[in-house]
XYZ file of C-alpha atoms in Angstrom:
374
model
C 94.467 94.763 84.993
C 96.648 94.093 88.028
C 100.037 95.753 88.066
C 102.957 94.561 90.206
C 105.597 97.156 91.010
C 108.381 97.646 93.530
C 109.053 100.836 95.465
C 112.370 101.337 97.213
C 112.724 103.686 100.186
C 115.573 104.391 102.544
C 115.211 103.341 106.177
C 116.306 105.535 109.070
C 117.109 103.163 111.919
C 118.286 103.727 115.453
C 121.678 102.228 116.438
C 119.942 99.323 118.213
C 117.769 98.644 115.180
C 120.800 98.715 112.878
C 122.510 96.102 115.055
C 119.404 93.875 114.951
C 118.996 94.064 111.165
C 122.738 93.556 110.648
C 122.392 90.241 112.483
C 119.471 89.158 110.309
C 121.355 89.546 107.022
C 124.146 86.991 107.711
C 121.620 84.648 109.332
C 119.465 84.611 106.175
C 122.569 84.012 104.036
C 123.663 81.128 106.275
C 120.209 79.568 105.994
C 120.432 79.732 102.202
C 123.844 78.010 102.279
C 122.541 75.293 104.606
C 119.650 74.666 102.245
C 121.989 74.481 99.275
C 124.271 71.994 101.017
C 121.297 69.889 102.104
C 119.907 69.952 98.553
C 123.175 68.659 97.114
C 123.401 65.875 99.709
C 119.787 64.728 99.238
C 119.005 62.168 96.476
C 116.885 63.576 93.670
C 113.968 61.286 94.467
C 113.735 62.685 98.027
C 113.952 66.402 97.283
C 110.745 68.194 98.273
C 109.747 71.427 99.984
C 108.107 69.672 102.916
C 111.141 67.479 103.643
C 113.566 70.370 103.281
C 111.453 72.454 105.629
C 111.325 69.680 108.193
C 115.090 69.117 108.146
C 116.057 72.794 108.195
C 113.937 73.555 111.266
C 116.298 71.669 113.576
C 119.365 73.929 113.112
C 117.179 76.904 114.031
C 116.529 75.249 117.383
C 120.138 74.219 118.004
C 122.027 77.319 116.765
C 120.985 80.528 118.584
C 122.171 83.041 115.961
C 119.973 81.403 113.301
C 116.992 82.668 115.306
C 117.918 86.242 114.391
C 115.724 85.882 111.292
C 111.943 85.940 111.938
C 110.151 82.645 111.336
C 108.242 83.876 108.266
C 111.415 85.307 106.727
C 113.166 81.982 107.333
C 110.348 80.162 105.527
C 110.624 82.627 102.649
C 114.311 81.726 102.186
C 113.232 78.143 101.478
C 110.565 79.274 98.975
C 113.030 81.610 97.248
C 115.608 78.837 97.004
C 113.092 76.452 95.453
C 111.960 79.174 93.033
C 115.591 79.638 91.987
C 115.721 75.971 90.970
C 112.422 76.278 89.065
C 113.846 79.230 87.134
C 116.924 77.130 86.363
C 114.873 74.155 85.141
C 112.800 76.432 82.895
C 115.913 78.014 81.390
C 115.521 81.500 82.885
C 118.556 81.418 85.178
C 121.631 79.429 86.123
C 121.831 76.940 88.974
C 121.692 78.393 92.511
C 125.054 78.548 94.276
C 126.473 79.259 97.702
C 126.248 82.900 98.750
C 129.568 84.470 99.650
C 130.175 86.572 102.729
C 130.295 89.641 100.501
C 126.905 88.880 98.892
C 124.154 91.444 99.138
C 122.305 91.180 102.448
C 118.540 90.835 102.188
C 115.706 89.813 104.518
C 112.142 89.171 103.345
C 108.894 90.306 104.975
C 106.443 87.996 103.161
C 103.148 89.329 104.521
C 102.133 92.886 103.714
C 99.697 93.052 106.640
C 102.616 92.763 109.071
C 104.070 96.073 107.873
C 101.367 98.343 109.391
C 102.292 101.234 107.110
C 101.334 104.744 108.252
C 102.190 108.181 106.937
C 103.673 110.558 109.488
C 104.113 113.701 107.385
C 104.657 114.848 103.834
C 108.141 113.305 103.582
C 108.098 110.590 106.246
C 106.409 107.242 106.702
C 106.529 104.485 109.284
C 106.216 100.711 109.131
C 106.644 97.699 111.381
C 109.544 95.310 110.810
C 109.357 91.963 112.679
C 111.881 91.675 115.542
C 113.006 95.273 114.866
C 109.969 97.405 115.676
C 108.649 100.619 114.181
C 111.051 102.167 111.695
C 110.874 105.382 109.709
C 111.368 105.597 105.972
C 111.461 108.356 103.399
C 108.001 108.806 101.846
C 108.603 109.496 98.152
C 105.580 107.753 96.610
C 101.984 107.198 97.662
C 101.409 103.675 98.966
C 98.045 101.941 99.495
C 97.819 101.691 103.288
C 95.134 101.695 105.952
C 91.706 102.507 104.543
C 93.228 103.204 101.134
C 94.174 99.554 100.760
C 91.808 96.913 99.429
C 91.989 93.524 97.739
C 93.284 94.944 94.458
C 95.362 97.873 95.756
C 97.703 96.895 98.552
C 101.252 96.219 99.650
C 101.747 92.463 99.391
C 105.124 92.301 101.144
C 108.563 93.836 101.346
C 112.266 93.090 101.484
C 115.030 94.705 103.512
C 118.214 95.194 101.482
C 121.608 96.497 102.574
C 123.150 99.153 100.335
C 126.378 101.106 100.673
C 124.541 104.051 102.228
C 122.491 101.984 104.670
C 119.422 99.738 104.828
C 116.504 100.183 102.426
C 113.064 98.643 102.193
C 111.563 97.526 98.885
C 107.751 97.388 99.017
C 105.916 95.013 96.675
C 102.931 97.065 95.536
C 99.911 95.611 93.721
C 97.546 98.087 92.077
C 94.590 97.833 89.731
C 94.769 99.938 86.573
C 92.671 100.323 83.454
C 93.841 98.552 80.340
C 95.906 101.131 78.420
C 94.782 102.293 75.003
C 97.022 101.297 72.065
C 99.954 103.663 71.731
C 99.667 105.615 68.504
C 103.296 106.687 68.382
C 105.671 105.794 65.527
C 107.974 102.761 65.280
C 111.671 103.126 66.065
C 114.707 100.899 66.417
C 117.322 101.440 69.124
C 120.958 100.408 68.930
C 122.765 100.224 72.270
C 126.451 101.092 72.238
C 129.311 102.711 74.098
C 130.333 105.712 71.996
C 126.623 106.499 71.574
C 124.676 104.981 74.486
C 121.385 104.950 72.552
C 121.232 105.498 68.789
C 117.697 105.699 67.390
C 116.761 104.825 63.829
C 115.219 108.281 63.316
C 118.735 109.731 63.407
C 118.673 111.046 66.983
C 120.808 109.996 69.936
C 120.466 109.836 73.706
C 123.810 110.573 75.336
C 125.197 111.259 78.789
C 128.429 112.433 80.316
C 130.622 110.716 82.874
C 128.779 109.411 85.913
C 131.456 110.933 88.175
C 132.749 114.490 88.215
C 136.469 115.003 87.414
C 137.187 115.447 91.120
C 135.303 112.275 92.051
C 137.009 110.280 89.289
C 140.411 111.512 90.501
C 139.548 110.556 94.076
C 138.347 107.103 92.975
C 141.609 106.468 91.143
C 143.609 107.558 94.188
C 141.575 105.264 96.446
C 142.050 102.294 94.106
C 145.807 102.875 94.119
C 145.716 103.118 97.913
C 143.748 99.870 98.076
C 146.410 98.041 96.044
C 149.206 99.342 98.288
C 147.355 98.204 101.386
C 146.543 94.809 99.880
C 150.234 94.280 99.100
C 150.867 94.147 102.862
C 147.860 91.906 103.520
C 148.752 88.234 103.911
C 146.335 85.502 102.693
C 144.057 84.386 105.507
C 144.911 87.417 107.617
C 142.092 89.519 109.006
C 141.353 92.642 106.945
C 142.678 95.756 108.654
C 140.380 98.644 109.556
C 142.236 100.938 107.157
C 141.775 98.579 104.217
C 138.121 98.065 105.105
C 137.646 101.838 105.255
C 139.224 102.152 101.794
C 136.859 99.483 100.453
C 133.893 101.424 101.875
C 134.974 104.697 100.280
C 135.398 103.049 96.874
C 132.003 101.364 97.177
C 130.335 104.687 98.047
C 131.733 106.406 94.957
C 130.735 103.535 92.686
C 127.257 103.432 94.210
C 126.903 107.165 93.546
C 127.792 106.593 89.894
C 125.229 103.778 89.698
C 122.475 105.960 91.159
C 123.185 108.654 88.585
C 123.154 106.074 85.782
C 119.798 104.675 86.939
C 118.360 108.194 87.172
C 119.444 108.943 83.579
C 118.045 105.646 82.333
C 114.694 106.241 84.021
C 114.318 109.735 82.556
C 115.492 108.705 79.083
C 113.333 105.579 78.821
C 110.296 107.517 80.051
C 110.823 110.122 77.344
C 111.262 107.482 74.613
C 108.233 105.481 75.803
C 106.042 108.593 75.668
C 107.010 109.297 72.037
C 107.204 105.875 70.346
C 104.602 103.117 70.301
C 106.727 100.206 69.063
C 110.438 99.923 69.828
C 112.792 97.325 68.418
C 116.050 96.363 70.157
C 118.661 93.712 69.496
C 118.280 90.555 71.572
C 121.873 90.556 72.799
C 123.497 87.840 74.914
C 125.133 90.384 77.203
C 126.494 87.777 79.617
C 128.457 86.180 76.797
C 129.634 89.560 75.488
C 131.313 90.519 78.766
C 133.139 87.233 79.332
C 136.864 87.487 79.865
C 139.242 86.839 76.956
C 141.925 85.439 79.263
C 141.542 81.887 77.945
C 143.381 78.954 79.496
C 146.979 77.979 80.123
C 146.972 75.765 77.037
C 145.203 78.358 74.863
C 145.817 81.850 76.297
C 143.674 84.670 74.987
C 144.715 87.712 72.991
C 144.175 91.420 73.736
C 143.053 90.516 77.250
C 143.464 94.012 78.699
C 141.630 95.648 75.790
C 138.764 93.184 76.144
C 138.636 93.839 79.893
C 138.256 97.559 79.221
C 135.452 96.857 76.728
C 133.720 94.617 79.273
C 133.810 97.391 81.881
C 132.350 99.871 79.397
C 129.504 97.504 78.472
C 128.742 96.779 82.123
C 128.804 100.491 82.922
C 126.102 101.190 80.323
C 123.821 98.488 81.813
C 122.123 97.618 78.507
C 119.878 95.007 80.102
C 118.491 97.471 82.629
C 117.605 99.897 79.818
C 115.580 97.195 78.056
C 113.827 96.268 81.312
C 112.781 99.879 81.873
C 111.542 100.211 78.295
C 109.588 96.979 78.488
C 107.400 97.808 81.477
C 107.023 101.504 80.630
C 105.842 100.705 77.126
C 103.377 98.143 78.504
C 101.925 100.800 80.828
C 101.393 103.113 77.832
C 99.959 100.528 75.465
C 103.163 100.136 73.444
C 105.258 97.114 72.548
C 108.917 96.182 72.787
C 110.193 93.861 70.060
C 113.446 91.949 70.538
C 115.107 91.345 67.185
C 117.585 88.454 66.741
C 121.026 90.026 66.822
C 122.917 88.172 64.030
C 123.537 90.359 60.949
C 121.334 93.225 62.134
C 124.208 95.622 61.440
C 124.882 94.298 57.919
C 121.382 93.618 56.561
C 119.896 96.088 54.075
C 116.653 97.489 55.509
C 115.163 97.802 51.992
C 115.730 94.359 50.444
C 117.187 92.257 53.265
C 120.485 91.577 51.470
C 123.480 91.048 53.817
C 126.627 92.888 52.790
C 129.826 92.672 54.880
C 131.318 96.045 55.705
C 128.093 98.040 55.396
C 128.586 99.490 58.868
C 131.220 102.187 59.309
C 130.511 102.842 62.980
C 127.793 102.339 65.570
C 125.881 105.409 64.409
C 126.735 105.467 60.689
C 125.506 102.992 58.072
C 126.264 103.067 54.370
C 124.496 101.344 51.497
C 126.871 99.554 49.216
C 125.785 98.372 45.761
C 125.054 94.702 45.448
C 123.718 92.358 42.829
C 119.971 92.126 42.525
């Protein structure tokens, strides 16, 4: 079977290369926004990829800074935008929207053959980025390149993404693997929570500490207080000062460090669980709805808004959806299955007879069986 995976590696660019790639990010975002505006202005009967491509080519000729994006990457923006609408029509995502200035910067490299990947040493690799040149990246995983690549094992493309700690490249890797044998491990159910991040039905738990050390948490709090003081002197529409921008960068670096540690824990924990269990059941939660604000409206203001905001932050910090994504593809690689169980009444239904009794759950990790009529 063919397996599609992504591999992310950090790029080490020269100052000139950084300036070039930094110009490509806003140019790709502007092209997306132009496409979105053109889509909204065009009647539904005239919307097509060919027409959109024909119309969007002219601004590239008239506006010099739109040429910062390579031609193939510019074409890929159009394909990605159209795919976003297809996902919306099929119910997998919401409608595409304008990308803000603070949106994540990304530039596509659609063709894998353009990358010219080579390995320089044990820890370093090199690839070609259009309009940038040869760039070095950290070699942390074997990639099919050169003579090792064939029709079924190859790098099909890549994407440049801007993170807090610099630019990274995400390779799209296609490999051919044998069909896995059925996983013979036991069946288990997993309850995702906050007090207990992962509570398994066999009575065990998977827990973690704080993503930041006490010193880092103290520094983050101090920086957030400093940010609010600086913003108090910032007038609407006024250009952001260098000091405030530097404070934003420091906060983003600490939060990104916490995210990297969370992802590392999730990868290790889901790998361990996938190796042990063959079938895993999880609640099919509507996480987006769970983390909505309780502020309400002017006519009907919400209650316990601050408490709900704290709960929303805790849920977002645990990244329940990412845990399920990791489990899903790791179980598939091992011949296991992930089963999503409808969430209503899963905490109150008796596992023996299916009877629903209110109040049968004392806490996330403790269930009690209360007598009920047969």
